[in-house]
Amino acid sequence: MSLLSFLEQHQKQHHLPDDLIQTAKSIVNACTQISQKVRLGALSDVLGEAGSGNIQGEAQKKLDVIANQIMIQTLQNTNSVAGLASEEEDTFVSGSEKGSYLVLFDPLDGSSNIDVNISIGTIFSVLPKPNSGSLKESDFLQSGANQVLAGYVLYGVQTQLVLTFGHGVFAFTLNDKNEFIMTKENITIPAETAEFAINMSNYRHWENPMRDYIDELLAGKDGVRGKNYNMRWVASMVAEVHRILMRGGVFMYPKDHRDPSKPGKLRLMYEANPMSWLITQAGGGATNAMQAILTIQPTGLHQRVAVILGSQEEVDRVTRKHSQG
Ligand code: AHG
Ligand code: MN
Ligand code: MN
């Protein structure tokens, strides 16, 4: 089934507003354009450094800037979109005055992998615009539980779109005519797993409950968990979440001691919220080690958060360890 047929059917079945479907189509259109640039790499002159930095003090790659421009240009020309917020922009960008939705996105996730031909992606989250006149930053600061559409496009071995409107998780693969075709429906994550993903080089910076949890996994069959675990780390959250949706696992980017102003590396609005909604829609768990990600009341657009998500049993165990101190 094509994405267009799916959207038509899903809209009827779940009484989704026209404007929301229009917003979804526009996001997908932008990601298809980004995919074309990514595919060509050096041949479309998109590799390497941009020579600039973003509001969060990170060096931008050319593709961070290009993907951001494509997203903004496409979404600003969409009547249903009232405003945008991007990981690469200092503040929000206004859209159409008639718009009823806010789109928040990480235009290019996994930037460190761009130049080495490893999977990268675009992550998006859609919130309703509150009925409160002219657009302001506080309109965007809604908890993840308010999302009406979330997903990502993975530019990997195949380009795949994965999304949810809150009625299950669906995956589509881009064909040679630049159309997305459904390749998986109602995705579910097994509650148990023997695979984890974490940047182990940060071990010494973590808090004790996290070290303790990882020590248990590393002890394997001889430890309290009584089974051997395997580890994967792509360094692209999109690729990591995709693997977990396809075969289970747990992904962690915990809080660490390096910078007290940043409780974690990942961004609540552009990364943690959309990915947590996808994971929980697929039956998995997502917390910041203390509370469900989707219940966090945001205080800033670029706010960072610790992220533990994936197979329920592991997410529960990490979270329990933190609540016990
Ligand atoms: P971004 O490229 O948007 O800045 O995000 C990168 C994130 C995420 O995709 C990934 O899980 C993590 O950073 C990788 O971190 P390490 O560099 O510590 O591996
Ligand atoms: Mn990212
Ligand atoms: Mn990014």
mmCIF file of N, CA and C in Angstrom, residues 34-35 37-50 59-68 87-88 106-122 155-156 234-237:
data_model
loop_
_atom_site.group_PDB
_atom_site.id
_atom_site.type_symbol
_atom_site.label_atom_id
_atom_site.label_comp_id
_atom_site.label_asym_id
_atom_site.label_seq_id
_atom_site.Cartn_x
_atom_site.Cartn_y
_atom_site.Cartn_z
ATOM 1 N N ILE A 34 15.547 15.643 1.123
ATOM 2 C CA ILE A 34 16.805 15.439 1.870
ATOM 3 C C ILE A 34 17.425 14.101 1.471
ATOM 4 N N SER A 35 16.584 13.077 1.344
ATOM 5 C CA SER A 35 17.071 11.744 0.967
ATOM 6 C C SER A 35 17.836 11.786 -0.362
ATOM 7 N N LYS A 37 19.535 14.238 -1.618
ATOM 8 C CA LYS A 37 20.866 14.863 -1.389
ATOM 9 C C LYS A 37 21.787 13.857 -0.689
ATOM 10 N N VAL A 38 21.252 13.185 0.339
ATOM 11 C CA VAL A 38 22.048 12.231 1.120
ATOM 12 C C VAL A 38 22.590 11.125 0.224
ATOM 13 N N ARG A 39 21.721 10.591 -0.651
ATOM 14 C CA ARG A 39 22.089 9.489 -1.544
ATOM 15 C C ARG A 39 23.323 9.807 -2.373
ATOM 16 N N LEU A 40 23.414 11.081 -2.853
ATOM 17 C CA LEU A 40 24.497 11.456 -3.757
ATOM 18 C C LEU A 40 25.783 11.827 -3.032
ATOM 19 N N GLY A 41 25.678 12.158 -1.753
ATOM 20 C CA GLY A 41 26.869 12.460 -0.954
ATOM 21 C C GLY A 41 27.762 13.490 -1.613
ATOM 22 N N ALA A 42 29.034 13.115 -1.803
ATOM 23 C CA ALA A 42 30.014 14.044 -2.369
ATOM 24 C C ALA A 42 29.567 14.561 -3.734
ATOM 25 N N LEU A 43 28.792 13.761 -4.461
ATOM 26 C CA LEU A 43 28.370 14.167 -5.807
ATOM 27 C C LEU A 43 27.361 15.317 -5.782
ATOM 28 N N SER A 44 26.692 15.526 -4.627
ATOM 29 C CA SER A 44 25.805 16.689 -4.548
ATOM 30 C C SER A 44 26.399 17.749 -3.605
ATOM 31 N N ASP A 45 27.703 17.587 -3.321
ATOM 32 C CA ASP A 45 28.448 18.575 -2.533
ATOM 33 C C ASP A 45 27.816 18.828 -1.160
ATOM 34 N N VAL A 46 27.388 17.762 -0.491
ATOM 35 C CA VAL A 46 26.734 17.950 0.810
ATOM 36 C C VAL A 46 27.589 17.457 1.986
ATOM 37 N N LEU A 47 28.803 16.955 1.706
ATOM 38 C CA LEU A 47 29.612 16.429 2.814
ATOM 39 C C LEU A 47 30.509 17.515 3.407
ATOM 40 N N GLY A 48 31.028 17.244 4.617
ATOM 41 C CA GLY A 48 31.993 18.151 5.237
ATOM 42 C C GLY A 48 31.367 19.172 6.170
ATOM 43 N N GLU A 49 32.223 20.040 6.676
ATOM 44 C CA GLU A 49 31.820 21.033 7.677
ATOM 45 C C GLU A 49 31.159 22.245 7.018
ATOM 46 N N ALA A 50 30.187 22.844 7.756
ATOM 47 C CA ALA A 50 29.582 24.078 7.244
ATOM 48 C C ALA A 50 30.417 25.278 7.669
ATOM 49 N N ALA A 59 29.291 22.268 16.315
ATOM 50 C CA ALA A 59 29.728 22.604 14.953
ATOM 51 C C ALA A 59 28.737 21.989 13.969
ATOM 52 N N GLN A 60 28.320 22.775 12.975
ATOM 53 C CA GLN A 60 27.352 22.253 12.000
ATOM 54 C C GLN A 60 28.063 21.666 10.794
ATOM 55 N N LYS A 61 27.532 20.547 10.311
ATOM 56 C CA LYS A 61 27.979 19.965 9.050
ATOM 57 C C LYS A 61 27.162 20.629 7.937
ATOM 58 N N LYS A 62 27.679 20.567 6.706
ATOM 59 C CA LYS A 62 26.925 21.135 5.569
ATOM 60 C C LYS A 62 25.523 20.558 5.512
ATOM 61 N N LEU A 63 25.430 19.249 5.747
ATOM 62 C CA LEU A 63 24.130 18.592 5.607
ATOM 63 C C LEU A 63 23.157 18.981 6.735
ATOM 64 N N ASP A 64 23.674 19.341 7.908
ATOM 65 C CA ASP A 64 22.793 19.867 8.979
ATOM 66 C C ASP A 64 22.090 21.125 8.469
ATOM 67 N N VAL A 65 22.881 21.980 7.813
ATOM 68 C CA VAL A 65 22.363 23.272 7.333
ATOM 69 C C VAL A 65 21.413 23.064 6.155
ATOM 70 N N ILE A 66 21.796 22.209 5.213
ATOM 71 C CA ILE A 66 20.967 21.970 4.013
ATOM 72 C C ILE A 66 19.631 21.323 4.403
ATOM 73 N N ALA A 67 19.688 20.308 5.252
ATOM 74 C CA ALA A 67 18.451 19.618 5.652
ATOM 75 C C ALA A 67 17.536 20.583 6.399
ATOM 76 N N ASN A 68 18.134 21.437 7.239
ATOM 77 C CA ASN A 68 17.351 22.432 7.985
ATOM 78 C C ASN A 68 16.650 23.391 7.019
ATOM 79 N N GLU A 87 16.230 22.010 15.871
ATOM 80 C CA GLU A 87 17.467 21.876 16.648
ATOM 81 C C GLU A 87 18.528 22.872 16.167
ATOM 82 N N GLU A 88 18.491 23.244 14.905
ATOM 83 C CA GLU A 88 19.533 24.099 14.331
ATOM 84 C C GLU A 88 19.188 25.586 14.346
ATOM 85 N N ASP A 106 14.522 17.555 14.329
ATOM 86 C CA ASP A 106 15.974 17.443 14.228
ATOM 87 C C ASP A 106 16.206 17.147 12.744
ATOM 88 N N PRO A 107 16.617 18.159 11.971
ATOM 89 C CA PRO A 107 16.677 17.973 10.509
ATOM 90 C C PRO A 107 17.630 16.854 10.100
ATOM 91 N N LEU A 108 18.736 16.744 10.853
ATOM 92 C CA LEU A 108 19.723 15.720 10.511
ATOM 93 C C LEU A 108 20.246 15.126 11.807
ATOM 94 N N ASP A 109 19.842 13.913 12.084
ATOM 95 C CA ASP A 109 20.301 13.232 13.292
ATOM 96 C C ASP A 109 21.429 12.277 12.948
ATOM 97 N N GLY A 110 22.454 12.262 13.812
ATOM 98 C CA GLY A 110 23.602 11.379 13.578
ATOM 99 C C GLY A 110 24.670 12.071 12.753
ATOM 100 N N SER A 111 24.818 13.386 12.968
ATOM 101 C CA SER A 111 25.736 14.203 12.142
ATOM 102 C C SER A 111 27.150 13.617 12.040
ATOM 103 N N SER A 112 27.614 12.960 13.104
ATOM 104 C CA SER A 112 28.987 12.443 13.074
ATOM 105 C C SER A 112 29.127 11.305 12.063
ATOM 106 N N ASN A 113 28.010 10.798 11.571
ATOM 107 C CA ASN A 113 28.053 9.686 10.609
ATOM 108 C C ASN A 113 27.913 10.114 9.144
ATOM 109 N N ILE A 114 27.654 11.414 8.907
ATOM 110 C CA ILE A 114 27.381 11.874 7.534
ATOM 111 C C ILE A 114 28.539 11.537 6.604
ATOM 112 N N ASP A 115 29.738 11.915 7.029
ATOM 113 C CA ASP A 115 30.890 11.819 6.121
ATOM 114 C C ASP A 115 31.457 10.412 6.001
ATOM 115 N N VAL A 116 30.911 9.459 6.764
ATOM 116 C CA VAL A 116 31.437 8.098 6.714
ATOM 117 C C VAL A 116 30.391 7.102 6.192
ATOM 118 N N ASN A 117 29.332 7.652 5.568
ATOM 119 C CA ASN A 117 28.337 6.812 4.884
ATOM 120 C C ASN A 117 27.681 5.791 5.825
ATOM 121 N N ILE A 118 27.333 6.271 7.013
ATOM 122 C CA ILE A 118 26.582 5.432 7.962
ATOM 123 C C ILE A 118 25.227 6.083 8.188
ATOM 124 N N SER A 119 24.234 5.280 8.545
ATOM 125 C CA SER A 119 22.850 5.748 8.641
ATOM 126 C C SER A 119 22.676 7.047 9.429
ATOM 127 N N ILE A 120 21.872 7.931 8.866
ATOM 128 C CA ILE A 120 21.477 9.188 9.512
ATOM 129 C C ILE A 120 19.964 9.341 9.320
ATOM 130 N N GLY A 121 19.378 10.418 9.829
ATOM 131 C CA GLY A 121 17.921 10.530 9.674
ATOM 132 C C GLY A 121 17.393 11.915 9.985
ATOM 133 N N THR A 122 16.091 12.073 9.846
ATOM 134 C CA THR A 122 15.369 13.290 10.245
ATOM 135 C C THR A 122 14.290 12.852 11.241
ATOM 136 N N TYR A 155 17.778 7.554 6.652
ATOM 137 C CA TYR A 155 18.510 7.468 5.386
ATOM 138 C C TYR A 155 19.570 6.399 5.590
ATOM 139 N N GLY A 156 19.175 5.168 5.406
ATOM 140 C CA GLY A 156 20.065 4.044 5.671
ATOM 141 C C GLY A 156 20.275 3.244 4.395
ATOM 142 N N VAL A 234 25.479 2.750 17.111
ATOM 143 C CA VAL A 234 25.653 3.330 15.772
ATOM 144 C C VAL A 234 26.055 4.798 15.892
ATOM 145 N N ALA A 235 25.613 5.455 16.994
ATOM 146 C CA ALA A 235 25.796 6.905 17.184
ATOM 147 C C ALA A 235 24.857 7.725 16.310
ATOM 148 N N SER A 236 23.774 7.117 15.851
ATOM 149 C CA SER A 236 22.647 7.834 15.238
ATOM 150 C C SER A 236 21.403 7.331 15.966
ATOM 151 N N MET A 237 20.741 8.210 16.706
ATOM 152 C CA MET A 237 19.572 7.767 17.463
ATOM 153 C C MET A 237 18.518 7.156 16.534
#
